[in-house]
Amino acid sequence: ERGGPITPDTCAYVMYTSGSTGRPKGVVITHQDVAALATDSAFTHGHDRVLVHSPQAFDASTYEVWTPLLAGGRAVIAPPGDLTTTRLRDLINRHRITAVWLTAALFQLFAEDDPGCLRGLHEVWTGGDVVPAEAVRRVRQACPELTVVDGYGPTETTTFATRHPLTPHDPLPSTVPIGRPLDSHRVYLLDPALRLVPPGTPGELYIAGTGLARGYLGRPGATAERFVADPYGAPGERAYRTGDLARWTPQGHLQFLGRADNQIKLRGFRIETGEIETHLTTHPTIAQATVTVHQDQRGTKRLIAYLVPATGHTPDTPDTDLLRAHLARTLPEYMIPAAFLTLPELPLTANGKLDRTALPTPDFTEHTTTRAPRNPREETLCALFADVLGLDRVGIDDSFFELGG
């Protein structure tokens, strides 16, 4: 394309995303893709002054730059440094910013620390992960005129593919949906045989239409694997296989369920960690939660919950016994985490997404006591506990569950 004429199908940029093999994939986005995003009717009102604060290597920057500029608006460049609540409040007031994009993790952080920092905006878009309803509630209480939009879309669909706006007058659902497709997109929920699933049934999310990337630069095999023939489109049209699970709600909205490849199998059961996280954040002492699987040297897998306390609660506030009882009301026993670790905040990547690699490794030995067995029966029981839990020793007062059982 170098030196040739510029057409709607010409590559506008290549943006790299992480690959499951450790080799990043370059997503080829065309001028037509960018124009379709920027001119979508979702951005007709309230996006004339948008804050640009995302790294250029993050697909959200496409929305931040081109949505206002291609409509004759203004892109307000944030000064260098992290975006804080104080800095955001000042930028909104000084430049009369009307719309901002925040990752779900950053949105939760601002909702917890200072939700009033968003006052003056027409819309705030958030996504990239599950958006907790409690965070939305806090923001709407502080900013009653603000519309919160849950925007969903991988880089392969030019930033956004679906959105769900929550206006000041809309009821707040217990789980925030990712909504309906943008004008230029079509979405399907399919089973492994590429058949449409009925409402309420989980299926893998496929996205088609204008705005779909051309493919991966120099990776024909990866392109063919993810950009498949559209089973319900015209001949030659493609659909992107997202690897995400979702279902249609009775109201006709998409509800995100998690990654298909993030499903874990523990003790013979398939588990969606996102479901556990959602239930944890319904507890009044918890502001944020993420659940991962820890595997020790012996190959034993355990669910670990990382928690950020709600405002006004200390790190010691979330009582593990109470949290287990809270989860047990709605979840089966095999979905109850083996350990709960409290953090001052969840670690984030440079793009503002959760950095799972930076989460600390749990130390189950810190919960062991020093009271040794007093008779042969206790010696046998402690030895069995230690063997099952993969620990050097177990005291007679130790809790099997607090040690990761």
mmCIF file of C-alpha atoms in Angstrom:
data_model
loop_
_atom_site.group_PDB
_atom_site.id
_atom_site.type_symbol
_atom_site.label_atom_id
_atom_site.label_comp_id
_atom_site.label_asym_id
_atom_site.label_seq_id
_atom_site.Cartn_x
_atom_site.Cartn_y
_atom_site.Cartn_z
ATOM 1 C CA GLU A 1 0.000 0.000 0.000
ATOM 2 C CA ARG A 2 2.982 2.296 0.436
ATOM 3 C CA GLY A 3 2.796 5.087 -2.125
ATOM 4 C CA GLY A 4 -0.550 3.945 -3.492
ATOM 5 C CA PRO A 5 -3.874 5.790 -3.431
ATOM 6 C CA ILE A 6 -5.710 6.186 -0.130
ATOM 7 C CA THR A 7 -9.064 4.384 -0.157
ATOM 8 C CA PRO A 8 -11.515 3.404 2.583
ATOM 9 C CA ASP A 9 -9.901 -0.058 2.598
ATOM 10 C CA THR A 10 -6.375 1.297 3.056
ATOM 11 C CA CYS A 11 -4.685 0.484 6.352
ATOM 12 C CA ALA A 12 -4.959 3.416 8.781
ATOM 13 C CA TYR A 13 -2.871 1.867 11.548
ATOM 14 C CA VAL A 14 -1.647 -1.404 13.024
ATOM 15 C CA MET A 15 -2.256 -1.913 16.742
ATOM 16 C CA TYR A 16 -0.648 -4.785 18.602
ATOM 17 C CA THR A 17 -2.465 -6.939 21.123
ATOM 18 C CA SER A 18 -1.111 -9.645 23.393
ATOM 19 C CA GLY A 19 -1.172 -13.167 22.031
ATOM 20 C CA SER A 20 -1.814 -16.411 23.887
ATOM 21 C CA THR A 21 1.514 -17.716 22.566
ATOM 22 C CA GLY A 22 3.408 -14.708 23.911
ATOM 23 C CA ARG A 23 3.844 -13.279 20.407
ATOM 24 C CA PRO A 24 1.878 -10.013 19.945
ATOM 25 C CA LYS A 25 -0.522 -9.800 17.002
ATOM 26 C CA GLY A 26 -0.730 -6.680 14.825
ATOM 27 C CA VAL A 27 -4.388 -5.794 14.143
ATOM 28 C CA VAL A 28 -4.813 -4.040 10.774
ATOM 29 C CA ILE A 29 -7.463 -1.307 11.011
ATOM 30 C CA THR A 30 -8.616 0.554 7.880
ATOM 31 C CA HIS A 31 -9.768 4.127 7.308
ATOM 32 C CA GLN A 32 -13.289 2.779 6.765
ATOM 33 C CA ASP A 33 -13.203 1.109 10.187
ATOM 34 C CA VAL A 34 -12.210 4.338 11.946
ATOM 35 C CA ALA A 35 -14.807 6.392 10.070
ATOM 36 C CA ALA A 36 -17.563 3.895 10.927
ATOM 37 C CA LEU A 37 -16.706 4.136 14.623
ATOM 38 C CA ALA A 38 -16.431 7.930 14.737
ATOM 39 C CA THR A 39 -19.698 8.554 12.870
ATOM 40 C CA ASP A 40 -21.806 6.044 14.803
ATOM 41 C CA SER A 41 -25.078 7.440 16.126
ATOM 42 C CA ALA A 42 -23.994 6.525 19.664
ATOM 43 C CA PHE A 43 -21.680 9.554 19.544
ATOM 44 C CA THR A 44 -24.092 12.027 17.917
ATOM 45 C CA HIS A 45 -24.676 13.993 21.127
ATOM 46 C CA GLY A 46 -22.269 14.838 23.904
ATOM 47 C CA HIS A 47 -18.979 13.842 22.274
ATOM 48 C CA ASP A 48 -17.832 17.177 20.900
ATOM 49 C CA ARG A 49 -15.115 17.603 23.580
ATOM 50 C CA VAL A 50 -13.440 14.310 24.459
ATOM 51 C CA LEU A 51 -10.477 13.826 26.794
ATOM 52 C CA VAL A 52 -7.479 12.078 25.208
ATOM 53 C CA HIS A 53 -5.585 10.279 27.967
ATOM 54 C CA SER A 54 -5.172 6.673 26.753
ATOM 55 C CA PRO A 55 -1.814 5.525 25.341
ATOM 56 C CA GLN A 56 -1.712 5.505 21.547
ATOM 57 C CA ALA A 57 -1.044 1.766 21.698
ATOM 58 C CA PHE A 58 -4.461 1.290 23.351
ATOM 59 C CA ASP A 59 -7.484 1.098 21.033
ATOM 60 C CA ALA A 60 -9.480 3.521 23.203
ATOM 61 C CA SER A 61 -7.292 6.294 21.777
ATOM 62 C CA THR A 62 -9.023 5.771 18.401
ATOM 63 C CA TYR A 63 -12.314 6.795 19.970
ATOM 64 C CA GLU A 64 -10.771 9.658 21.969
ATOM 65 C CA VAL A 65 -9.079 11.265 18.973
ATOM 66 C CA TRP A 66 -11.246 10.615 15.942
ATOM 67 C CA THR A 67 -14.783 10.672 17.357
ATOM 68 C CA PRO A 68 -14.624 14.415 18.185
ATOM 69 C CA LEU A 69 -12.306 15.492 15.349
ATOM 70 C CA LEU A 70 -14.248 13.867 12.493
ATOM 71 C CA ALA A 71 -17.388 15.589 13.799
ATOM 72 C CA GLY A 72 -15.772 19.024 14.034
ATOM 73 C CA GLY A 73 -15.283 18.823 17.784
ATOM 74 C CA ARG A 74 -12.245 19.079 20.032
ATOM 75 C CA ALA A 75 -9.855 16.463 21.384
ATOM 76 C CA VAL A 76 -8.500 17.703 24.714
ATOM 77 C CA ILE A 77 -5.034 16.274 25.345
ATOM 78 C CA ALA A 78 -4.447 15.351 28.992
ATOM 79 C CA PRO A 79 -1.123 16.512 30.473
ATOM 80 C CA PRO A 80 1.573 13.869 31.110
ATOM 81 C CA GLY A 81 1.180 11.699 34.182
ATOM 82 C CA ASP A 82 -1.490 9.474 35.665
ATOM 83 C CA LEU A 83 -5.112 10.571 35.439
ATOM 84 C CA THR A 84 -6.260 11.245 39.012
ATOM 85 C CA THR A 85 -9.651 12.364 40.286
ATOM 86 C CA THR A 86 -8.263 15.841 41.062
ATOM 87 C CA ARG A 87 -6.712 16.189 37.619
ATOM 88 C CA LEU A 88 -9.860 14.919 35.883
ATOM 89 C CA ARG A 89 -12.105 17.332 37.793
ATOM 90 C CA ASP A 90 -9.833 20.230 36.812
ATOM 91 C CA LEU A 91 -9.732 19.217 33.136
ATOM 92 C CA ILE A 92 -13.523 18.860 32.933
ATOM 93 C CA ASN A 93 -14.091 22.293 34.465
ATOM 94 C CA ARG A 94 -11.311 24.075 32.580
ATOM 95 C CA HIS A 95 -11.956 22.661 29.100
ATOM 96 C CA ARG A 96 -15.701 21.926 29.392
ATOM 97 C CA ILE A 97 -15.095 18.279 28.491
ATOM 98 C CA THR A 98 -18.290 16.417 27.637
ATOM 99 C CA ALA A 99 -17.182 12.772 27.386
ATOM 100 C CA VAL A 100 -14.492 10.535 28.874
ATOM 101 C CA TRP A 101 -13.463 6.912 28.446
ATOM 102 C CA LEU A 102 -12.306 5.042 31.563
ATOM 103 C CA THR A 103 -11.353 1.396 31.847
ATOM 104 C CA ALA A 104 -13.603 -0.572 34.199
ATOM 105 C CA ALA A 105 -10.789 -0.723 36.755
ATOM 106 C CA LEU A 106 -10.211 3.051 36.651
ATOM 107 C CA PHE A 107 -13.961 3.708 36.721
ATOM 108 C CA GLN A 108 -14.284 1.582 39.876
ATOM 109 C CA LEU A 109 -11.352 3.374 41.475
ATOM 110 C CA PHE A 110 -12.816 6.832 40.765
ATOM 111 C CA ALA A 111 -16.290 5.697 41.864
ATOM 112 C CA GLU A 112 -14.844 4.613 45.179
ATOM 113 C CA ASP A 113 -12.477 7.555 45.797
ATOM 114 C CA ASP A 114 -14.343 10.566 44.388
ATOM 115 C CA PRO A 115 -17.311 9.906 42.072
ATOM 116 C CA GLY A 116 -18.050 13.640 41.964
ATOM 117 C CA CYS A 117 -14.946 14.173 39.837
ATOM 118 C CA LEU A 118 -17.087 13.214 36.805
ATOM 119 C CA ARG A 119 -19.582 16.012 37.380
ATOM 120 C CA GLY A 120 -20.059 18.173 34.284
ATOM 121 C CA LEU A 121 -19.680 15.360 31.752
ATOM 122 C CA HIS A 122 -22.508 14.396 29.433
ATOM 123 C CA GLU A 123 -21.365 10.762 29.164
ATOM 124 C CA VAL A 124 -18.691 8.529 30.654
ATOM 125 C CA TRP A 125 -17.870 5.351 28.735
ATOM 126 C CA THR A 126 -16.323 2.442 30.562
ATOM 127 C CA GLY A 127 -15.529 -1.197 29.866
ATOM 128 C CA GLY A 128 -12.696 -3.545 29.052
ATOM 129 C CA ASP A 129 -13.858 -5.723 31.953
ATOM 130 C CA VAL A 130 -17.022 -6.297 33.984
ATOM 131 C CA VAL A 131 -18.510 -2.984 35.202
ATOM 132 C CA PRO A 132 -19.934 -3.435 38.727
ATOM 133 C CA ALA A 133 -23.428 -2.048 39.271
ATOM 134 C CA GLU A 134 -22.361 -0.666 42.657
ATOM 135 C CA ALA A 135 -19.751 1.561 40.991
ATOM 136 C CA VAL A 136 -22.388 2.869 38.584
ATOM 137 C CA ARG A 137 -24.742 3.544 41.493
ATOM 138 C CA ARG A 138 -22.127 5.603 43.347
ATOM 139 C CA VAL A 139 -21.353 7.665 40.239
ATOM 140 C CA ARG A 140 -25.030 8.317 39.498
ATOM 141 C CA GLN A 141 -25.644 9.430 43.068
ATOM 142 C CA ALA A 142 -22.817 11.965 42.835
ATOM 143 C CA CYS A 143 -23.588 12.994 39.236
ATOM 144 C CA PRO A 144 -27.370 12.691 38.740
ATOM 145 C CA GLU A 145 -27.291 14.170 35.210
ATOM 146 C CA LEU A 146 -24.586 11.830 33.901
ATOM 147 C CA THR A 147 -25.136 8.945 31.484
ATOM 148 C CA VAL A 148 -22.900 5.918 32.095
ATOM 149 C CA VAL A 149 -22.237 3.708 29.070
ATOM 150 C CA ASP A 150 -20.797 0.208 29.228
ATOM 151 C CA GLY A 151 -18.870 -0.093 25.965
ATOM 152 C CA TYR A 152 -17.620 -3.471 24.768
ATOM 153 C CA GLY A 153 -15.324 -4.364 21.915
ATOM 154 C CA PRO A 154 -11.954 -5.986 21.202
ATOM 155 C CA THR A 155 -9.231 -4.214 19.203
ATOM 156 C CA GLU A 156 -10.240 -6.387 16.225
ATOM 157 C CA THR A 157 -13.536 -4.460 16.012
ATOM 158 C CA THR A 158 -12.000 -0.947 16.178
ATOM 159 C CA THR A 159 -12.550 -0.149 19.864
ATOM 160 C CA PHE A 160 -16.321 -0.613 20.381
ATOM 161 C CA ALA A 161 -18.776 -3.137 18.974
ATOM 162 C CA THR A 162 -21.660 -2.851 21.470
ATOM 163 C CA ARG A 163 -22.769 -0.407 24.129
ATOM 164 C CA HIS A 164 -25.344 -0.146 26.887
ATOM 165 C CA PRO A 165 -26.234 3.385 28.045
ATOM 166 C CA LEU A 166 -27.658 3.970 31.520
ATOM 167 C CA THR A 167 -29.306 7.376 31.499
ATOM 168 C CA PRO A 168 -30.229 9.148 34.757
ATOM 169 C CA HIS A 169 -33.788 7.830 34.402
ATOM 170 C CA ASP A 170 -32.963 4.201 33.614
ATOM 171 C CA PRO A 171 -33.309 1.608 36.397
ATOM 172 C CA LEU A 172 -29.973 0.151 37.478
ATOM 173 C CA PRO A 173 -29.795 -3.619 36.856
ATOM 174 C CA SER A 174 -27.950 -5.891 39.255
ATOM 175 C CA THR A 175 -25.557 -6.788 36.432
ATOM 176 C CA VAL A 176 -24.681 -4.142 33.843
ATOM 177 C CA PRO A 177 -25.163 -5.516 30.289
ATOM 178 C CA ILE A 178 -22.932 -4.729 27.317
ATOM 179 C CA GLY A 179 -26.093 -3.888 25.421
ATOM 180 C CA ARG A 180 -26.719 -3.790 21.701
ATOM 181 C CA PRO A 181 -24.408 -3.534 18.664
ATOM 182 C CA LEU A 182 -23.278 -0.220 17.187
ATOM 183 C CA ASP A 183 -24.775 0.823 13.846
ATOM 184 C CA SER A 184 -22.065 -0.791 11.743
ATOM 185 C CA HIS A 185 -21.882 -4.104 13.604
ATOM 186 C CA ARG A 186 -23.878 -7.320 13.844
ATOM 187 C CA VAL A 187 -23.525 -9.754 16.730
ATOM 188 C CA TYR A 188 -24.306 -13.448 17.045
ATOM 189 C CA LEU A 189 -24.275 -15.803 20.002
ATOM 190 C CA LEU A 190 -23.387 -19.238 18.664
ATOM 191 C CA ASP A 191 -22.896 -22.751 20.001
ATOM 192 C CA PRO A 192 -19.884 -24.895 18.950
ATOM 193 C CA ALA A 193 -21.787 -25.931 15.798
ATOM 194 C CA LEU A 194 -22.259 -22.238 14.845
ATOM 195 C CA ARG A 195 -25.982 -22.375 15.570
ATOM 196 C CA LEU A 196 -27.736 -19.400 17.156
ATOM 197 C CA VAL A 197 -28.478 -20.015 20.833
ATOM 198 C CA PRO A 198 -31.866 -19.073 22.341
ATOM 199 C CA PRO A 199 -32.260 -16.153 24.777
ATOM 200 C CA GLY A 200 -30.842 -16.869 28.212
ATOM 201 C CA THR A 201 -28.467 -19.546 26.927
ATOM 202 C CA PRO A 202 -24.702 -18.844 27.004
ATOM 203 C CA GLY A 203 -22.986 -18.738 23.636
ATOM 204 C CA GLU A 204 -19.746 -17.523 22.109
ATOM 205 C CA LEU A 205 -19.928 -13.957 20.823
ATOM 206 C CA TYR A 206 -19.215 -13.376 17.116
ATOM 207 C CA ILE A 207 -19.083 -9.870 15.603
ATOM 208 C CA ALA A 208 -19.598 -8.975 11.935
ATOM 209 C CA GLY A 209 -20.098 -5.862 9.823
ATOM 210 C CA THR A 210 -18.156 -2.701 9.020
ATOM 211 C CA GLY A 211 -15.530 -1.947 11.626
ATOM 212 C CA LEU A 212 -14.078 -5.446 11.557
ATOM 213 C CA ALA A 213 -10.297 -5.364 11.187
ATOM 214 C CA ARG A 214 -8.733 -6.676 8.016
ATOM 215 C CA GLY A 215 -6.892 -9.278 10.075
ATOM 216 C CA TYR A 216 -3.491 -9.784 11.701
ATOM 217 C CA LEU A 217 -0.447 -8.353 9.978
ATOM 218 C CA GLY A 218 1.659 -11.134 8.474
ATOM 219 C CA ARG A 219 -0.321 -13.818 10.362
ATOM 220 C CA PRO A 220 -2.604 -15.541 7.812
ATOM 221 C CA GLY A 221 -3.065 -18.578 10.046
ATOM 222 C CA ALA A 222 -4.157 -16.532 13.070
ATOM 223 C CA THR A 223 -6.379 -14.407 10.815
ATOM 224 C CA ALA A 224 -8.142 -17.471 9.395
ATOM 225 C CA GLU A 225 -8.626 -18.873 12.897
ATOM 226 C CA ARG A 226 -10.320 -15.783 14.359
ATOM 227 C CA PHE A 227 -11.859 -14.061 11.303
ATOM 228 C CA VAL A 228 -14.180 -16.758 10.000
ATOM 229 C CA ALA A 229 -16.840 -16.826 7.301
ATOM 230 C CA ASP A 230 -19.984 -15.089 8.531
ATOM 231 C CA PRO A 231 -22.458 -17.992 8.906
ATOM 232 C CA TYR A 232 -25.420 -15.619 8.589
ATOM 233 C CA GLY A 233 -24.028 -12.931 6.280
ATOM 234 C CA ALA A 234 -23.661 -12.470 2.543
ATOM 235 C CA PRO A 235 -21.090 -14.557 0.629
ATOM 236 C CA GLY A 236 -17.589 -13.290 1.328
ATOM 237 C CA GLU A 237 -18.476 -11.537 4.611
ATOM 238 C CA ARG A 238 -16.550 -12.404 7.752
ATOM 239 C CA ALA A 239 -17.248 -12.552 11.485
ATOM 240 C CA TYR A 240 -14.759 -12.180 14.302
ATOM 241 C CA ARG A 241 -14.750 -14.967 16.859
ATOM 242 C CA THR A 242 -14.189 -13.082 20.117
ATOM 243 C CA GLY A 243 -13.672 -16.015 22.496
ATOM 244 C CA ASP A 244 -16.068 -14.247 24.895
ATOM 245 C CA LEU A 245 -19.198 -15.811 26.340
ATOM 246 C CA ALA A 246 -22.472 -13.896 26.613
ATOM 247 C CA ARG A 247 -26.211 -14.411 26.678
ATOM 248 C CA TRP A 248 -29.277 -12.430 25.664
ATOM 249 C CA THR A 249 -31.332 -11.054 28.541
ATOM 250 C CA PRO A 250 -35.161 -11.050 28.436
ATOM 251 C CA GLN A 251 -34.910 -7.328 27.591
ATOM 252 C CA GLY A 252 -32.857 -8.080 24.472
ATOM 253 C CA HIS A 253 -29.468 -6.944 25.793
ATOM 254 C CA LEU A 254 -26.174 -8.787 25.738
ATOM 255 C CA GLN A 255 -24.829 -9.838 29.120
ATOM 256 C CA PHE A 256 -21.101 -10.551 29.234
ATOM 257 C CA LEU A 257 -20.225 -13.816 31.008
ATOM 258 C CA GLY A 258 -16.441 -13.980 30.658
ATOM 259 C CA ARG A 259 -13.794 -15.507 28.455
ATOM 260 C CA ALA A 260 -14.449 -18.930 26.995
ATOM 261 C CA ASP A 261 -10.765 -19.731 27.505
ATOM 262 C CA ASN A 262 -10.858 -18.340 31.045
ATOM 263 C CA GLN A 263 -13.238 -21.020 32.168
ATOM 264 C CA ILE A 264 -11.417 -23.147 34.682
ATOM 265 C CA LYS A 265 -11.952 -26.725 35.680
ATOM 266 C CA LEU A 266 -11.510 -27.334 39.391
ATOM 267 C CA ARG A 267 -12.208 -30.697 41.019
ATOM 268 C CA GLY A 268 -14.201 -31.695 37.957
ATOM 269 C CA PHE A 269 -16.366 -28.552 37.881
ATOM 270 C CA ARG A 270 -16.271 -25.801 35.260
ATOM 271 C CA ILE A 271 -16.170 -22.367 36.908
ATOM 272 C CA GLU A 272 -16.590 -18.794 35.645
ATOM 273 C CA THR A 273 -14.490 -16.612 37.944
ATOM 274 C CA GLY A 274 -16.455 -13.529 36.847
ATOM 275 C CA GLU A 275 -19.555 -14.929 38.520
ATOM 276 C CA ILE A 276 -17.706 -15.182 41.840
ATOM 277 C CA GLU A 277 -16.367 -11.634 41.460
ATOM 278 C CA THR A 278 -19.867 -10.284 40.844
ATOM 279 C CA HIS A 279 -21.216 -11.885 44.012
ATOM 280 C CA LEU A 280 -18.252 -10.656 46.077
ATOM 281 C CA THR A 281 -18.832 -7.008 45.088
ATOM 282 C CA THR A 282 -22.420 -7.216 46.309
ATOM 283 C CA HIS A 283 -21.058 -7.378 49.863
ATOM 284 C CA PRO A 284 -21.131 -3.881 51.433
ATOM 285 C CA THR A 285 -17.518 -4.091 52.659
ATOM 286 C CA ILE A 286 -16.063 -4.895 49.213
ATOM 287 C CA ALA A 287 -15.378 -2.269 46.535
ATOM 288 C CA GLN A 288 -13.473 -4.389 44.004
ATOM 289 C CA ALA A 289 -12.736 -8.082 43.623
ATOM 290 C CA THR A 290 -10.924 -10.361 41.234
ATOM 291 C CA VAL A 291 -10.651 -14.130 41.425
ATOM 292 C CA THR A 292 -7.825 -16.238 40.008
ATOM 293 C CA VAL A 293 -6.584 -19.799 40.254
ATOM 294 C CA HIS A 294 -3.361 -20.515 42.113
ATOM 295 C CA GLN A 295 -1.502 -23.734 41.386
ATOM 296 C CA ASP A 296 1.212 -24.896 43.770
ATOM 297 C CA GLN A 297 4.285 -26.959 42.961
ATOM 298 C CA ARG A 298 2.357 -30.181 43.431
ATOM 299 C CA GLY A 299 -0.231 -29.095 40.868
ATOM 300 C CA THR A 300 -2.979 -28.443 43.422
ATOM 301 C CA LYS A 301 -5.318 -25.687 42.233
ATOM 302 C CA ARG A 302 -7.119 -23.286 44.558
ATOM 303 C CA LEU A 303 -9.403 -20.315 43.964
ATOM 304 C CA ILE A 304 -7.959 -17.067 45.337
ATOM 305 C CA ALA A 305 -10.006 -13.872 45.800
ATOM 306 C CA TYR A 306 -8.241 -10.489 45.842
ATOM 307 C CA LEU A 307 -10.309 -7.766 47.507
ATOM 308 C CA VAL A 308 -10.234 -3.982 47.825
ATOM 309 C CA PRO A 309 -12.267 -2.761 50.843
ATOM 310 C CA ALA A 310 -15.045 -0.221 50.338
ATOM 311 C CA THR A 311 -14.582 3.327 51.583
ATOM 312 C CA GLY A 312 -14.762 3.501 55.364
ATOM 313 C CA HIS A 313 -13.692 -0.115 55.823
ATOM 314 C CA THR A 314 -10.225 -1.202 56.906
ATOM 315 C CA PRO A 315 -8.247 -4.045 55.319
ATOM 316 C CA ASP A 316 -9.253 -6.232 58.268
ATOM 317 C CA THR A 317 -12.962 -5.544 57.780
ATOM 318 C CA PRO A 318 -13.831 -8.251 55.216
ATOM 319 C CA ASP A 319 -14.196 -11.210 57.575
ATOM 320 C CA THR A 320 -13.429 -14.385 55.659
ATOM 321 C CA ASP A 321 -16.052 -16.458 57.471
ATOM 322 C CA LEU A 322 -18.712 -13.850 56.682
ATOM 323 C CA LEU A 323 -17.604 -13.664 53.048
ATOM 324 C CA ARG A 324 -17.776 -17.433 52.704
ATOM 325 C CA ALA A 325 -21.269 -17.410 54.210
ATOM 326 C CA HIS A 326 -22.252 -14.541 51.896
ATOM 327 C CA LEU A 327 -21.121 -16.464 48.800
ATOM 328 C CA ALA A 328 -22.584 -19.749 50.021
ATOM 329 C CA ARG A 329 -26.089 -18.242 49.853
ATOM 330 C CA THR A 330 -25.950 -18.178 46.041
ATOM 331 C CA LEU A 331 -22.920 -20.201 44.940
ATOM 332 C CA PRO A 332 -22.076 -23.897 45.293
ATOM 333 C CA GLU A 333 -19.270 -24.966 47.632
ATOM 334 C CA TYR A 334 -16.732 -25.561 44.834
ATOM 335 C CA MET A 335 -16.979 -21.879 43.832
ATOM 336 C CA ILE A 336 -16.038 -20.542 47.268
ATOM 337 C CA PRO A 337 -12.427 -19.199 47.190
ATOM 338 C CA ALA A 338 -9.871 -20.976 49.351
ATOM 339 C CA ALA A 339 -8.248 -17.674 50.362
ATOM 340 C CA PHE A 340 -9.192 -13.990 50.501
ATOM 341 C CA LEU A 341 -6.340 -11.479 50.147
ATOM 342 C CA THR A 342 -7.020 -7.801 50.854
ATOM 343 C CA LEU A 343 -5.107 -5.178 48.855
ATOM 344 C CA PRO A 344 -5.140 -1.363 49.039
ATOM 345 C CA GLU A 345 -5.806 -1.363 45.280
ATOM 346 C CA LEU A 346 -5.721 -3.798 42.386
ATOM 347 C CA PRO A 347 -2.584 -3.564 40.210
ATOM 348 C CA LEU A 348 -3.164 -2.051 36.764
ATOM 349 C CA THR A 349 -1.267 -2.170 33.489
ATOM 350 C CA ALA A 350 -0.216 0.956 31.595
ATOM 351 C CA ASN A 351 -3.546 0.735 29.724
ATOM 352 C CA GLY A 352 -5.506 0.790 32.983
ATOM 353 C CA LYS A 353 -6.511 -2.864 32.879
ATOM 354 C CA LEU A 354 -6.070 -5.378 35.671
ATOM 355 C CA ASP A 355 -2.514 -6.742 35.780
ATOM 356 C CA ARG A 356 -3.079 -10.323 36.940
ATOM 357 C CA THR A 357 0.644 -11.098 36.809
ATOM 358 C CA ALA A 358 1.252 -8.525 39.575
ATOM 359 C CA LEU A 359 -1.186 -10.095 42.042
ATOM 360 C CA PRO A 360 0.660 -11.472 45.101
ATOM 361 C CA THR A 361 0.988 -15.190 45.689
ATOM 362 C CA PRO A 362 -0.954 -16.337 48.775
ATOM 363 C CA ASP A 363 1.028 -17.680 51.699
ATOM 364 C CA PHE A 364 -1.127 -20.280 53.406
ATOM 365 C CA THR A 365 1.544 -21.022 56.030
ATOM 366 C CA GLU A 366 0.933 -17.646 57.695
ATOM 367 C CA HIS A 367 -2.340 -19.043 59.038
ATOM 368 C CA THR A 368 -0.739 -22.042 60.732
ATOM 369 C CA THR A 369 -0.389 -22.183 64.508
ATOM 370 C CA THR A 370 2.431 -23.601 66.600
ATOM 371 C CA ARG A 371 0.349 -25.936 68.778
ATOM 372 C CA ALA A 372 1.653 -29.398 67.988
ATOM 373 C CA PRO A 373 -0.327 -32.651 68.122
ATOM 374 C CA ARG A 374 -0.724 -34.074 71.628
ATOM 375 C CA ASN A 375 -1.524 -37.707 70.868
ATOM 376 C CA PRO A 376 -1.264 -40.245 68.003
ATOM 377 C CA ARG A 377 -4.740 -39.478 66.696
ATOM 378 C CA GLU A 378 -3.977 -35.744 66.386
ATOM 379 C CA GLU A 379 -0.610 -36.571 64.811
ATOM 380 C CA THR A 380 -2.380 -38.629 62.149
ATOM 381 C CA LEU A 381 -4.988 -35.946 61.464
ATOM 382 C CA CYS A 382 -2.420 -33.137 61.245
ATOM 383 C CA ALA A 383 -0.252 -35.226 58.912
ATOM 384 C CA LEU A 384 -3.260 -35.882 56.664
ATOM 385 C CA PHE A 385 -4.190 -32.186 56.629
ATOM 386 C CA ALA A 386 -0.607 -31.186 55.810
ATOM 387 C CA ASP A 387 -0.408 -33.737 53.004
ATOM 388 C CA VAL A 388 -3.709 -32.696 51.413
ATOM 389 C CA LEU A 389 -2.886 -28.985 51.727
ATOM 390 C CA GLY A 390 0.716 -29.322 50.571
ATOM 391 C CA LEU A 391 2.128 -27.780 53.765
ATOM 392 C CA ASP A 392 5.077 -28.786 55.897
ATOM 393 C CA ARG A 393 3.049 -28.813 59.082
ATOM 394 C CA VAL A 394 -0.416 -28.115 60.462
ATOM 395 C CA GLY A 395 -1.282 -27.216 64.053
ATOM 396 C CA ILE A 396 -4.179 -28.684 65.973
ATOM 397 C CA ASP A 397 -6.068 -25.344 66.038
ATOM 398 C CA ASP A 398 -5.741 -24.623 62.308
ATOM 399 C CA SER A 399 -8.735 -24.215 60.021
ATOM 400 C CA PHE A 400 -8.706 -26.462 56.973
ATOM 401 C CA PHE A 401 -10.398 -23.738 54.904
ATOM 402 C CA GLU A 402 -8.187 -20.847 56.016
ATOM 403 C CA LEU A 403 -5.199 -22.942 54.953
ATOM 404 C CA GLY A 404 -6.623 -23.208 51.439
ATOM 405 C CA GLY A 405 -8.740 -26.346 51.687
#
